[in-house]
């Protein structure tokens, strides 16, 4: 009889394991390094999928489908402090919620398992909840995106379909909080609250998806879209500042969801205010080709004083917006991607003054490829620039001083 018991228990255990739809290993480390916008490397704590990866800030985005059984295996490889995973906004039970003393914490070199069923499709967060003011600032956070049960590009089951999606996760970095004296504290398991003297939080870097200022075009971060495509932009604040996100008027932004739940009525607004921990879902469409941007303002929660502004480009290309344009102008750029040179073929059905420029994703002119010139018919232009840095650029055609066509081009 004893043998029977053992076999049944073992079988039940295996069943439970097999029922998991998604298993994720997150490795917690305190040896992360991050390059900030001025080129300095600062120390971070963070999460990574593997030991070979630098734990980046923010951590990896976790994506599941609604209804999935999920198990997150938190492996704490960092020295000293224990860590947890708090599932922010997910209605998981307290035991799996990662708040130390209510849940469990995971000491050095141990594993902790968080099990939950992926809730309503939406945007959520995870972060470490041990001395959270320090560990979150150190970099221990990331996004959780839950898709509808069928995994489709829809805001939620029965919600709005979209073509292109992008997440903008806002936070800040005060490099003083990343000093060894603060991040390298040893953990005493007998002490409930670890006391460190914290300087006043006064960030130097205001981040979108971990990047700021010149890093945004350097990393080619942009909403890459096309005319008429439905864009779903997820906005998330995990900093200590308020965010005011401003979409271009022509984007016709509609706020459809907040904190993982649909809004009962859609709110039409170009401006979205986001307070720490909040998430919003915004739908919008670009009506014409061109270069625009999403402006993100960071303001002090007490004084409402504006502290910083970041710009995320919107690159809209691909289609010609009117029949008139489609019949009168064409622009072909090849090869794409290119090494040192590419050719541009333009077909101009009527005589027009044409100018062709090369732009970065912030709209800065890098080079004038074709000076303003009256042309007609098929035109072929060769362009060589061996000193151009790798990345994404735009070729813009201006006809009679108006921007008419944008083509995205990638330098290898
Ligand atoms: Cu932690």
Coordinates of C-alpha atoms in Angstrom, one line a residue, chain A:
X1 CA 0.0 0.0 0.0
X2 CA 2.8 2.3 0.8
X3 CA 4.2 2.0 -2.7
X4 CA 0.9 2.9 -4.2
X5 CA 0.9 6.2 -2.2
X6 CA 4.3 7.2 -3.4
X7 CA 3.4 6.5 -7.0
X8 CA 0.2 8.5 -6.8
X9 CA 1.8 11.5 -5.2
X10 CA 4.6 11.5 -7.7
X11 CA 2.1 11.4 -10.5
X12 CA 0.1 14.3 -9.1
X13 CA 3.2 16.3 -8.9
X14 CA 4.1 15.7 -12.5
X15 CA 0.6 16.6 -13.6
X16 CA 0.8 19.9 -11.9
X17 CA 4.1 20.6 -13.6
X18 CA 2.8 19.6 -17.0
X19 CA -0.2 21.9 -16.6
X20 CA 2.0 25.0 -16.7
X21 CA 1.6 26.9 -20.0
X22 CA 4.5 29.2 -19.5
X23 CA 7.6 28.7 -17.4
X24 CA 10.0 31.6 -17.1
X25 CA 13.4 31.7 -15.4
X26 CA 14.3 35.2 -14.1
X27 CA 17.8 35.6 -12.7
X28 CA 18.3 38.3 -10.1
X29 CA 21.8 39.9 -9.9
X30 CA 23.4 42.9 -8.3
X31 CA 26.2 43.0 -10.9
X32 CA 24.4 44.8 -13.7
X33 CA 26.0 47.6 -15.6
X34 CA 24.2 50.3 -17.5
X35 CA 25.5 53.0 -19.8
X36 CA 23.7 56.2 -19.3
X37 CA 23.3 59.0 -21.8
X38 CA 26.5 60.9 -21.0
X39 CA 28.5 57.7 -21.6
X40 CA 29.2 56.8 -18.0
X41 CA 28.6 53.2 -16.8
X42 CA 26.7 52.8 -13.6
X43 CA 26.1 49.9 -11.4
X44 CA 22.6 48.3 -11.3
X45 CA 20.7 45.4 -9.9
X46 CA 18.3 43.6 -12.3
X47 CA 16.8 40.6 -13.9
X48 CA 17.9 38.6 -16.9
X49 CA 16.8 35.4 -18.6
X50 CA 20.3 33.8 -18.6
X51 CA 23.6 34.0 -16.8
X52 CA 25.3 35.2 -19.9
X53 CA 23.1 38.4 -20.1
X54 CA 23.8 41.6 -18.4
X55 CA 20.7 42.4 -16.2
X56 CA 19.4 45.4 -18.1
X57 CA 17.2 48.2 -16.9
X58 CA 14.3 47.6 -17.3
X59 CA 14.3 43.9 -17.1
X60 CA 13.0 41.6 -19.8
X61 CA 9.3 42.0 -20.8
X62 CA 7.3 39.0 -20.0
X63 CA 4.4 38.2 -22.3
X64 CA 1.6 35.7 -21.7
X65 CA -1.9 34.9 -23.0
X66 CA -4.9 35.5 -20.7
X67 CA -5.7 32.2 -18.9
X68 CA -2.2 30.8 -19.2
X69 CA -0.8 29.0 -16.1
X70 CA 2.5 30.7 -15.4
X71 CA 5.4 29.8 -13.2
X72 CA 8.2 32.3 -12.7
X73 CA 11.3 30.7 -11.3
X74 CA 13.3 33.5 -9.5
X75 CA 16.9 32.5 -9.1
X76 CA 18.8 34.9 -6.9
X77 CA 22.4 34.9 -8.0
X78 CA 23.2 38.3 -6.4
X79 CA 25.3 38.6 -3.3
X80 CA 23.8 39.8 0.0
X81 CA 20.2 40.9 -0.3
X82 CA 17.3 38.6 -0.9
X83 CA 14.9 39.5 -3.7
X84 CA 11.2 38.9 -4.6
X85 CA 9.0 39.3 -7.6
X86 CA 6.0 41.5 -6.9
X87 CA 3.3 41.1 -9.6
X88 CA 2.0 44.7 -9.8
X89 CA -1.7 44.8 -10.7
X90 CA -2.1 41.1 -11.3
X91 CA -4.7 39.8 -8.9
X92 CA -2.6 36.9 -7.7
X93 CA -3.0 35.4 -4.2
X94 CA -0.9 36.9 -1.4
X95 CA 1.4 33.9 -1.2
X96 CA 2.6 34.5 -4.8
X97 CA 2.6 38.2 -4.6
X98 CA 6.2 38.8 -3.7
X99 CA 5.7 41.2 -0.8
X100 CA 8.3 40.0 1.8
X101 CA 6.8 38.8 5.2
X102 CA 3.4 38.4 3.5
X103 CA 4.8 36.2 0.8
X104 CA 8.3 34.7 0.8
X105 CA 11.6 36.2 -0.1
X106 CA 14.4 34.4 -2.0
X107 CA 17.8 34.4 -0.4
X108 CA 21.2 34.2 -2.2
X109 CA 21.6 31.2 -4.5
X110 CA 18.1 30.0 -3.9
X111 CA 15.1 29.6 -6.2
X112 CA 11.6 30.9 -5.5
X113 CA 8.5 30.0 -7.6
X114 CA 5.7 32.3 -8.3
X115 CA 2.6 30.7 -9.8
X116 CA -0.4 32.4 -11.2
X117 CA -3.0 32.4 -13.9
X118 CA -2.5 35.2 -16.4
X119 CA -5.4 37.6 -15.7
X120 CA -7.4 40.0 -18.0
X121 CA -5.4 41.0 -21.1
X122 CA -3.6 44.3 -20.4
X123 CA -0.3 45.9 -19.2
X124 CA 1.2 45.0 -15.8
X125 CA 4.5 45.3 -14.0
X126 CA 6.8 43.2 -11.9
X127 CA 9.4 44.5 -9.5
X128 CA 11.4 43.4 -6.5
X129 CA 9.7 44.2 -3.2
X130 CA 12.7 43.9 -0.9
X131 CA 13.7 47.4 0.3
X132 CA 11.7 48.4 -2.8
X133 CA 12.8 52.1 -2.9
X134 CA 16.4 50.9 -3.4
X135 CA 15.9 47.7 -5.4
X136 CA 13.4 49.3 -7.8
X137 CA 15.6 52.3 -8.4
X138 CA 18.6 49.9 -8.8
X139 CA 16.8 48.4 -11.8
X140 CA 14.7 45.4 -10.6
X141 CA 11.6 45.9 -12.7
X142 CA 10.0 45.1 -16.0
X143 CA 6.8 44.8 -17.9
X144 CA 4.2 42.1 -18.1
X145 CA 2.0 42.1 -21.2
X146 CA -1.0 39.9 -21.2
X147 CA -2.6 39.2 -24.6
X148 CA -6.1 37.9 -25.2
X149 CA -6.6 34.1 -24.8
X150 CA -6.0 33.6 -28.5
X151 CA -2.8 35.7 -28.5
X152 CA -4.2 38.0 -31.2
X153 CA -3.3 41.6 -31.8
X154 CA -6.4 42.8 -30.0
X155 CA -6.4 45.1 -26.9
X156 CA -8.3 42.4 -25.0
X157 CA -10.9 39.6 -25.8
X158 CA -13.6 41.4 -27.8
X159 CA -11.6 44.7 -27.7
X160 CA -9.9 46.8 -30.4
X161 CA -7.8 45.2 -33.0
X162 CA -4.4 46.9 -33.8
X163 CA -1.6 46.5 -36.3
X164 CA 1.4 47.9 -34.4
X165 CA 2.1 48.1 -30.7
X166 CA 4.8 49.8 -28.6
X167 CA 5.4 50.0 -24.9
X168 CA 6.8 53.1 -23.3
X169 CA 8.1 52.4 -19.8
X170 CA 9.1 55.6 -18.0
X171 CA 11.4 55.7 -15.0
X172 CA 14.4 57.8 -13.8
X173 CA 18.0 57.2 -12.5
X174 CA 19.7 59.1 -9.8
X175 CA 23.3 57.9 -10.1
X176 CA 24.1 58.6 -6.4
X177 CA 21.6 55.8 -5.6
X178 CA 23.7 53.5 -7.7
X179 CA 26.9 53.9 -5.5
X180 CA 28.4 50.8 -4.0
X181 CA 27.7 52.0 -0.5
X182 CA 23.9 51.8 -1.3
X183 CA 23.8 48.8 -3.7
X184 CA 26.4 46.6 -2.0
X185 CA 24.8 46.3 1.4
X186 CA 25.1 43.0 3.1
X187 CA 21.9 41.4 4.1
X188 CA 21.3 40.4 7.7
X189 CA 18.5 37.9 7.9
X190 CA 17.8 38.8 11.5
X191 CA 17.1 42.4 10.7
X192 CA 13.7 43.1 9.3
X193 CA 14.4 46.5 7.9
X194 CA 17.8 47.3 6.4
X195 CA 18.7 50.8 7.1
X196 CA 20.8 52.8 4.6
X197 CA 21.1 56.5 4.6
X198 CA 19.5 57.6 1.4
X199 CA 20.3 60.9 -0.2
X200 CA 17.4 63.0 -1.5
X201 CA 16.2 61.5 -4.8
X202 CA 17.3 63.9 -7.5
X203 CA 17.6 62.0 -10.9
X204 CA 20.0 63.1 -13.6
X205 CA 18.5 60.7 -16.2
X206 CA 14.8 60.5 -17.2
X207 CA 14.3 57.2 -19.0
X208 CA 11.9 55.7 -21.6
X209 CA 12.5 52.0 -21.9
X210 CA 15.8 52.5 -20.1
X211 CA 17.1 55.1 -22.6
X212 CA 17.3 58.9 -22.5
X213 CA 18.3 61.8 -24.7
X214 CA 20.8 60.9 -27.5
X215 CA 20.4 57.1 -26.7
X216 CA 16.9 57.2 -28.2
X217 CA 17.9 57.8 -31.8
X218 CA 21.2 55.9 -31.3
X219 CA 19.2 52.8 -30.4
X220 CA 16.6 53.6 -33.2
X221 CA 13.8 53.6 -30.7
X222 CA 10.7 54.9 -32.5
X223 CA 7.1 54.1 -33.2
X224 CA 7.6 52.7 -36.7
X225 CA 4.3 52.8 -38.4
X226 CA 2.5 53.5 -41.7
X227 CA -0.3 55.6 -42.9
X228 CA -3.6 54.3 -41.6
X229 CA -2.2 51.6 -39.4
X230 CA -3.8 51.2 -36.0
X231 CA -1.2 51.8 -33.3
X232 CA -1.6 50.6 -29.7
X233 CA 0.8 52.4 -27.3
X234 CA 1.1 51.1 -23.8
X235 CA 2.3 53.8 -21.3
X236 CA 3.7 52.8 -18.0
X237 CA 5.2 54.8 -15.2
X238 CA 7.6 53.0 -12.8
X239 CA 9.5 56.1 -11.6
X240 CA 9.0 58.5 -8.7
X241 CA 7.9 61.4 -11.0
X242 CA 4.6 62.1 -12.7
X243 CA 4.5 61.7 -16.5
X244 CA 2.6 63.8 -19.0
X245 CA 2.6 62.1 -22.4
X246 CA 1.6 64.2 -25.4
X247 CA 0.7 62.7 -28.7
X248 CA 0.6 64.7 -31.9
X249 CA -2.9 66.1 -32.6
X250 CA -3.1 64.2 -35.9
X251 CA -2.6 60.9 -34.1
X252 CA -6.1 61.4 -32.7
X253 CA -5.2 59.5 -29.5
X254 CA -7.9 57.5 -27.7
X255 CA -7.3 56.3 -24.2
X256 CA -9.0 52.9 -24.0
X257 CA -7.6 51.1 -21.0
X258 CA -6.0 51.7 -17.6
X259 CA -4.3 49.4 -15.2
X260 CA -5.2 46.3 -17.2
X261 CA -8.9 47.1 -17.5
X262 CA -10.9 48.6 -20.4
X263 CA -12.3 52.1 -19.9
X264 CA -16.1 52.0 -20.0
X265 CA -16.0 54.9 -22.5
X266 CA -13.1 55.8 -24.7
X267 CA -11.5 59.2 -23.8
X268 CA -10.3 61.3 -26.7
X269 CA -7.2 63.2 -25.5
X270 CA -3.8 64.0 -26.9
X271 CA -2.4 64.3 -23.3
X272 CA -2.2 61.4 -20.8
X273 CA -1.2 61.9 -17.2
X274 CA 0.4 58.9 -15.6
X275 CA 1.3 58.6 -11.9
X276 CA 3.8 56.0 -10.5
X277 CA 2.6 52.5 -10.9
X278 CA -0.1 53.4 -13.4
X279 CA -0.5 52.0 -17.0
X280 CA -2.6 53.3 -19.9
X281 CA -3.5 51.9 -23.3
X282 CA -3.7 54.5 -26.1
X283 CA -4.9 53.9 -29.7
X284 CA -4.1 56.2 -32.6
X285 CA -3.5 56.4 -36.3
X286 CA -1.2 58.6 -38.4
X287 CA -3.0 60.2 -41.4
X288 CA 0.1 61.1 -43.4
X289 CA 3.7 60.2 -44.0
X290 CA 6.3 62.1 -42.1
X291 CA 8.2 62.4 -38.9
X292 CA 6.5 63.3 -35.6
X293 CA 7.1 62.5 -32.0
X294 CA 5.5 61.5 -28.7
X295 CA 6.6 64.0 -26.0
X296 CA 7.1 62.8 -22.5
X297 CA 7.3 65.3 -19.7
X298 CA 8.5 64.3 -16.2
X299 CA 7.2 66.5 -13.4
X300 CA 7.7 66.7 -9.6
X301 CA 4.7 65.1 -7.8
X302 CA 4.6 67.8 -5.1
X303 CA 5.4 71.0 -7.0
X304 CA 4.2 69.9 -10.5
X305 CA 7.4 71.5 -11.7
X306 CA 8.6 70.2 -15.1
X307 CA 12.0 68.5 -14.7
X308 CA 12.7 66.9 -18.0
X309 CA 11.3 66.1 -21.5
X310 CA 12.1 63.1 -23.7
X311 CA 11.0 62.7 -27.3
X312 CA 10.1 59.3 -28.9
X313 CA 10.0 59.6 -32.8
X314 CA 7.0 58.5 -34.8
X315 CA 8.2 57.4 -38.2
X316 CA 5.3 57.1 -40.6
X317 CA 6.1 55.8 -44.0
X318 CA 5.3 53.3 -46.7
X319 CA 2.2 54.5 -48.4
X320 CA 1.4 57.6 -50.5
X321 CA -1.4 59.4 -48.9
X322 CA -3.4 60.7 -51.8
X323 CA -4.2 59.5 -55.3
X324 CA -2.5 62.7 -56.7
X325 CA 0.8 61.8 -55.0
X326 CA 0.5 58.1 -56.0
X327 CA 0.2 59.0 -59.6
X328 CA 2.8 61.8 -59.7
X329 CA 5.7 60.7 -57.6
X330 CA 7.5 57.5 -56.8
X331 CA 10.7 56.9 -54.8
X332 CA 12.6 53.7 -54.6
X333 CA 15.7 53.2 -52.4
X334 CA 17.9 50.2 -52.8
X335 CA 19.6 48.1 -51.5
X336 CA 18.0 48.3 -48.1
X337 CA 19.8 47.7 -45.7
X338 CA 22.9 49.1 -47.4
X339 CA 26.6 49.1 -46.6
X340 CA 28.2 52.3 -47.9
X341 CA 26.1 53.4 -50.8
X342 CA 22.6 53.1 -52.2
X343 CA 20.7 54.3 -55.2
X344 CA 17.5 56.3 -55.3
X345 CA 15.2 56.0 -58.2
X346 CA 12.5 58.7 -58.5
X347 CA 9.8 58.8 -61.0
X348 CA 8.3 62.2 -61.5
X349 CA 5.2 62.3 -63.7
X350 CA 5.2 66.1 -63.9
X351 CA 8.0 68.7 -63.8
X352 CA 8.6 69.7 -60.1
X353 CA 11.3 71.1 -57.9
X354 CA 12.7 68.1 -56.0
X355 CA 14.9 68.0 -53.0
X356 CA 16.0 64.8 -51.4
X357 CA 17.5 64.7 -47.8
X358 CA 18.8 62.1 -45.4
X359 CA 17.5 62.5 -41.9
X360 CA 18.0 60.7 -38.5
X361 CA 15.0 59.6 -36.5
X362 CA 14.9 62.9 -34.7
X363 CA 14.3 64.8 -37.9
X364 CA 17.9 66.3 -38.1
X365 CA 19.2 66.6 -41.6
X366 CA 22.3 64.4 -41.9
X367 CA 23.0 65.2 -45.6
X368 CA 21.4 66.8 -48.6
X369 CA 21.3 64.1 -51.3
X370 CA 19.7 66.2 -54.0
X371 CA 19.7 69.9 -53.9
X372 CA 16.4 71.6 -55.0
X373 CA 16.2 71.1 -58.8
X374 CA 13.4 71.0 -61.4
X375 CA 13.1 67.5 -62.7
X376 CA 10.8 65.3 -64.6
X377 CA 10.7 61.6 -65.7
X378 CA 12.9 58.8 -64.3
X379 CA 15.8 60.0 -62.2
X380 CA 18.5 57.9 -60.7
X381 CA 20.8 59.2 -57.9
X382 CA 23.7 57.3 -56.4
X383 CA 24.7 58.2 -52.8
X384 CA 27.8 57.1 -50.9
X385 CA 28.6 57.8 -47.3
X386 CA 31.1 55.4 -45.7
X387 CA 31.2 57.5 -42.4
X388 CA 27.5 57.2 -41.6
X389 CA 27.0 55.3 -38.3
X390 CA 24.9 52.1 -38.4
X391 CA 21.2 52.6 -37.7
X392 CA 17.9 53.6 -39.2
X393 CA 17.5 56.8 -41.3
X394 CA 14.9 58.4 -43.4
X395 CA 15.1 59.4 -47.0
X396 CA 12.8 62.3 -47.5
X397 CA 11.6 63.7 -50.8
X398 CA 10.4 67.3 -50.8
X399 CA 8.4 68.5 -53.8
X400 CA 8.0 72.2 -54.3
X401 CA 9.2 72.7 -50.7
X402 CA 6.6 70.3 -49.2
X403 CA 7.5 66.9 -47.6
X404 CA 5.9 64.3 -49.9
X405 CA 7.6 60.9 -49.3
X406 CA 9.6 59.3 -46.5
X407 CA 11.4 56.0 -47.0
X408 CA 13.1 54.3 -44.1
X409 CA 16.6 53.0 -44.8
X410 CA 18.9 50.9 -42.6
X411 CA 22.7 51.3 -42.6
X412 CA 24.4 48.0 -41.7

